[in-house]
Amino acid sequence: DAGVIQSPRHEVTEMGQEVTLRCKPISGHDYLFWYRQTMMRGLELLIYFNNNVPIDDSGMPEDRFSAKMPNASFSTLKIQPSEPRDSAVYFCASSDPGTGNSYNEQFFGPGTRLTVL
Amino acid sequence: AQKVTQAQTEISVVEKEDVTLDCVYETRDTTYYLFWYKQPPSGELVFLIRRNSFDEQNEISGRYSWNFQKSTSSFNFTITASQVVDSAVYFCALSEAYSSNTGKLIFGQGTTLQVKP
């Protein structure tokens, strides 16, 4: 299995631009998570999906952030407009509940390092 | 409220020393899961172990061992005979089984381990 795939790996953009981060979860995994990691705030859960449906988006910082999961193999996290304080590493993770266990380990992608100038 | 505390921000040891990373958690659930993840300098998050709240047996995997004590709400991680390749940030995490947080991982702030040659 290829693992969780994220693109791009690095993104540099200017303030005000739209940024779209992409994630392909591991095939068969029903849960998908988006995290943000910064030095100041550590690892923060932004939003997660179960069977393509958003379950909890309470971690999404503000309306500038949106996430979608149109199908089981693809998710996007969009920031519009981007601001310098959005600079961080964004991770996508997926997990397999197996026999109904929703707390199996999460497998993380390599992350997208976003820099907003 | 659920919370994970890793009081040690940074630890520095010399190769071959043993080192213990502390993790203390808070939860109201009686069923929960605890995890350790490793984040090497390359940036990816690597799953190390999952423990459920009903299994207090200590676990050993090579040079790694974990001590789970419900009485003190701790899940500590020990590396025996540390090596330079163990240098990384280590995260402890909690997942509750039946609360509204089902499926979410609550991460500690991480402990940066530096192993010097």
Coordinates of C-alpha atoms in Angstrom, one line a residue:
Chain A
D1 CA 0.0 0.0 0.0
A2 CA 1.3 3.5 -0.9
G3 CA 0.2 5.0 2.4
V4 CA -1.5 8.3 2.8
I5 CA -0.6 10.6 -0.1
Q6 CA -0.5 14.4 0.2
S7 CA 0.2 17.0 -2.4
P8 CA 1.9 19.3 -2.8
R9 CA 4.7 18.6 -0.3
H10 CA 5.7 22.2 -0.2
E11 CA 3.6 25.3 -1.1
V12 CA 4.8 28.9 -1.0
T13 CA 2.2 31.5 -1.7
E14 CA 1.4 35.1 -1.1
M15 CA -1.0 36.5 1.3
G16 CA -4.5 36.6 -0.1
Q17 CA -4.1 33.7 -2.5
E18 CA -6.2 30.6 -2.4
V19 CA -4.4 27.5 -1.3
T20 CA -5.7 23.9 -1.8
L21 CA -4.1 20.9 -0.1
R22 CA -4.9 17.4 -1.3
C23 CA -5.0 14.1 0.4
K24 CA -5.6 10.5 -0.7
P25 CA -6.2 8.2 2.3
I26 CA -5.2 4.6 2.5
S27 CA -7.7 2.5 0.5
G28 CA -10.4 1.0 2.7
H29 CA -9.9 3.5 5.5
D30 CA -13.2 5.1 6.6
Y31 CA -11.8 7.9 8.7
L32 CA -9.8 10.9 7.4
F33 CA -8.3 13.6 9.5
W34 CA -6.7 17.0 8.8
Y35 CA -4.2 18.3 11.3
R36 CA -2.1 21.4 11.5
Q37 CA 1.3 21.6 13.2
T38 CA 3.1 24.7 14.3
M39 CA 5.7 25.4 16.9
M40 CA 3.4 27.5 19.0
R41 CA 0.3 25.3 19.0
G42 CA 1.7 21.8 18.3
L43 CA -0.5 19.3 16.5
E44 CA -4.1 20.5 16.2
L45 CA -7.0 18.5 14.7
L46 CA -8.8 20.7 12.2
I47 CA -11.6 18.4 10.9
Y48 CA -12.3 14.8 10.4
F49 CA -14.6 12.7 8.2
N50 CA -16.2 9.4 8.6
N51 CA -17.4 7.7 5.4
N52 CA -16.9 11.0 3.6
V53 CA -19.1 12.9 6.0
P54 CA -17.6 15.7 8.2
I55 CA -18.0 14.6 11.8
D56 CA -16.3 17.4 13.7
D57 CA -15.0 20.6 12.3
S58 CA -14.6 22.4 15.6
G59 CA -10.9 22.8 15.1
M60 CA -11.2 24.7 11.8
P61 CA -9.8 28.1 12.7
E62 CA -12.2 30.3 10.8
D63 CA -14.3 30.6 7.7
R64 CA -11.3 31.0 5.6
F65 CA -10.7 27.3 6.0
S66 CA -12.9 24.7 4.3
A67 CA -12.5 20.9 3.8
K68 CA -14.3 18.5 1.5
M69 CA -14.3 14.8 0.9
P70 CA -16.2 14.2 -2.4
N71 CA -15.4 10.5 -2.4
A72 CA -13.6 7.8 -0.3
S73 CA -10.3 8.4 -2.0
F74 CA -9.9 12.1 -2.0
S75 CA -10.1 15.1 0.3
T76 CA -9.1 18.7 0.0
L77 CA -8.4 21.4 2.6
K78 CA -8.8 24.9 1.2
I79 CA -7.6 28.2 2.6
Q80 CA -9.1 31.3 1.0
P81 CA -7.7 33.9 1.5
S82 CA -4.5 32.7 3.0
E83 CA -2.6 34.7 5.6
P84 CA 0.9 34.5 7.0
R85 CA -0.3 33.0 10.2
D86 CA -1.6 30.0 8.3
S87 CA 2.0 29.0 7.7
A88 CA 2.4 25.5 9.1
V89 CA 2.7 21.9 8.2
Y90 CA -0.6 20.3 7.4
F91 CA -1.0 16.6 7.8
C92 CA -3.6 14.3 6.6
A93 CA -4.2 11.0 8.3
S94 CA -6.5 8.0 7.8
S95 CA -7.6 5.1 10.0
D96 CA -9.5 1.9 9.6
P97 CA -12.2 1.2 12.2
G98 CA -11.9 -2.5 11.4
T99 CA -14.7 -4.3 13.3
G100 CA -16.3 -1.1 14.4
N101 CA -13.4 0.1 16.4
S102 CA -13.1 3.8 15.6
Y103 CA -9.9 4.3 17.6
N104 CA -7.4 2.3 15.7
E105 CA -4.1 4.0 15.0
Q106 CA -4.1 6.8 12.5
F107 CA -1.6 6.6 9.6
F108 CA -0.2 10.0 8.6
G109 CA 0.8 11.4 5.3
P110 CA 4.1 13.1 4.8
G111 CA 2.6 16.5 5.3
T112 CA 2.4 19.7 3.3
R113 CA 4.6 22.5 4.4
L114 CA 2.8 25.8 3.7
T115 CA 4.5 29.1 3.7
V116 CA 2.4 32.2 3.2
L117 CA 4.4 35.3 2.6
Chain B
A1 CA -12.2 17.0 29.8
Q2 CA -9.6 15.1 27.8
K3 CA -6.0 16.1 28.0
V4 CA -2.5 14.7 27.4
T5 CA 0.4 16.3 29.2
Q6 CA 4.1 15.7 28.3
A7 CA 5.9 17.7 30.8
Q8 CA 9.3 17.2 29.3
T9 CA 9.8 19.6 26.5
E10 CA 13.3 18.5 25.6
I11 CA 15.6 15.8 26.8
S12 CA 19.2 15.3 25.8
V13 CA 21.1 12.1 26.5
V14 CA 24.3 10.5 25.4
E15 CA 24.2 7.4 23.2
K16 CA 23.6 4.2 25.1
E17 CA 21.9 5.9 28.0
D18 CA 18.4 4.8 28.9
V19 CA 15.7 7.5 28.7
T20 CA 12.1 7.7 29.8
L21 CA 9.5 10.0 28.3
D22 CA 6.6 10.8 30.5
C23 CA 3.0 11.0 29.5
V24 CA 0.0 11.8 31.8
Y25 CA -3.5 11.8 30.5
E26 CA -7.0 12.9 31.7
T27 CA -10.2 11.4 30.6
R28 CA -13.7 10.7 32.0
D29 CA -14.2 7.7 29.7
T30 CA -13.6 4.3 31.2
T31 CA -12.7 3.0 27.7
Y32 CA -10.0 4.8 25.9
Y33 CA -6.8 4.2 23.9
L34 CA -3.3 5.6 24.3
F35 CA -0.8 5.9 21.6
W36 CA 2.8 6.9 21.0
Y37 CA 4.0 8.4 17.8
K38 CA 7.5 9.3 16.7
Q39 CA 8.3 12.3 14.4
P40 CA 11.9 12.1 13.2
P41 CA 13.6 15.1 11.6
S42 CA 12.3 14.2 8.2
G43 CA 8.8 15.2 9.5
E44 CA 6.5 12.2 9.1
L45 CA 4.6 10.9 12.0
V46 CA 5.2 7.2 12.7
F47 CA 2.9 5.1 14.8
L48 CA 4.7 3.2 17.6
I49 CA 2.1 1.6 19.9
R50 CA -1.5 1.6 20.9
R51 CA -2.8 0.5 24.3
N52 CA -6.4 0.1 25.5
S53 CA -7.6 1.1 28.9
F54 CA -8.2 -2.5 29.9
D55 CA -4.8 -3.8 29.3
E56 CA -2.2 -2.6 31.8
Q57 CA 0.4 -5.1 30.9
N58 CA 3.7 -3.4 30.1
E59 CA 4.9 -4.0 26.6
I60 CA 8.4 -4.4 25.2
S61 CA 9.5 -4.1 21.6
G62 CA 13.2 -4.3 21.1
R63 CA 14.8 -1.4 22.9
Y64 CA 11.4 0.2 23.4
S65 CA 9.1 -0.4 26.4
W66 CA 5.9 1.1 27.7
N67 CA 4.6 1.3 31.2
F68 CA 0.9 1.9 31.5
Q69 CA -0.5 2.7 35.0
K70 CA -4.1 3.6 35.3
S71 CA -3.7 4.5 39.0
T72 CA -1.5 7.4 38.1
S73 CA -3.0 8.0 34.6
S74 CA 0.4 7.6 33.0
F75 CA 1.7 5.9 29.9
N76 CA 5.5 6.3 29.9
F77 CA 7.9 5.3 27.2
T78 CA 11.4 4.1 27.8
I79 CA 14.1 3.7 25.3
T80 CA 16.9 1.4 26.4
A81 CA 20.5 1.9 25.2
S82 CA 19.5 5.0 23.1
Q83 CA 20.9 5.5 19.7
V84 CA 21.4 8.6 17.6
V85 CA 18.6 7.4 15.3
D86 CA 16.2 7.7 18.2
S87 CA 16.5 11.5 18.0
A88 CA 13.0 12.8 17.3
V89 CA 10.0 14.4 18.7
Y90 CA 7.8 11.9 20.5
F91 CA 4.0 12.4 20.9
C92 CA 1.7 10.7 23.3
A93 CA -2.0 10.7 22.3
L94 CA -5.4 9.7 23.7
S95 CA -8.5 8.6 22.0
E96 CA -11.8 8.1 23.8
A97 CA -14.1 5.3 22.8
Y98 CA -17.6 6.5 23.6
S99 CA -17.6 10.2 24.1
S100 CA -18.3 12.7 21.4
N101 CA -14.6 12.7 20.7
T102 CA -14.7 9.2 19.3
G103 CA -12.2 8.8 16.5
K104 CA -10.2 11.8 17.5
L105 CA -6.6 11.7 18.8
I106 CA -5.8 14.2 21.5
F107 CA -2.0 14.8 21.3
G108 CA 0.4 16.0 23.9
Q109 CA 2.8 18.8 23.1
G110 CA 5.6 16.4 22.4
T111 CA 9.0 15.7 23.8
T112 CA 12.1 16.4 21.7
L113 CA 14.7 13.8 22.3
Q114 CA 18.2 14.4 21.3
V115 CA 20.7 11.6 21.5
K116 CA 24.3 12.7 21.2
P117 CA 27.0 10.3 20.0

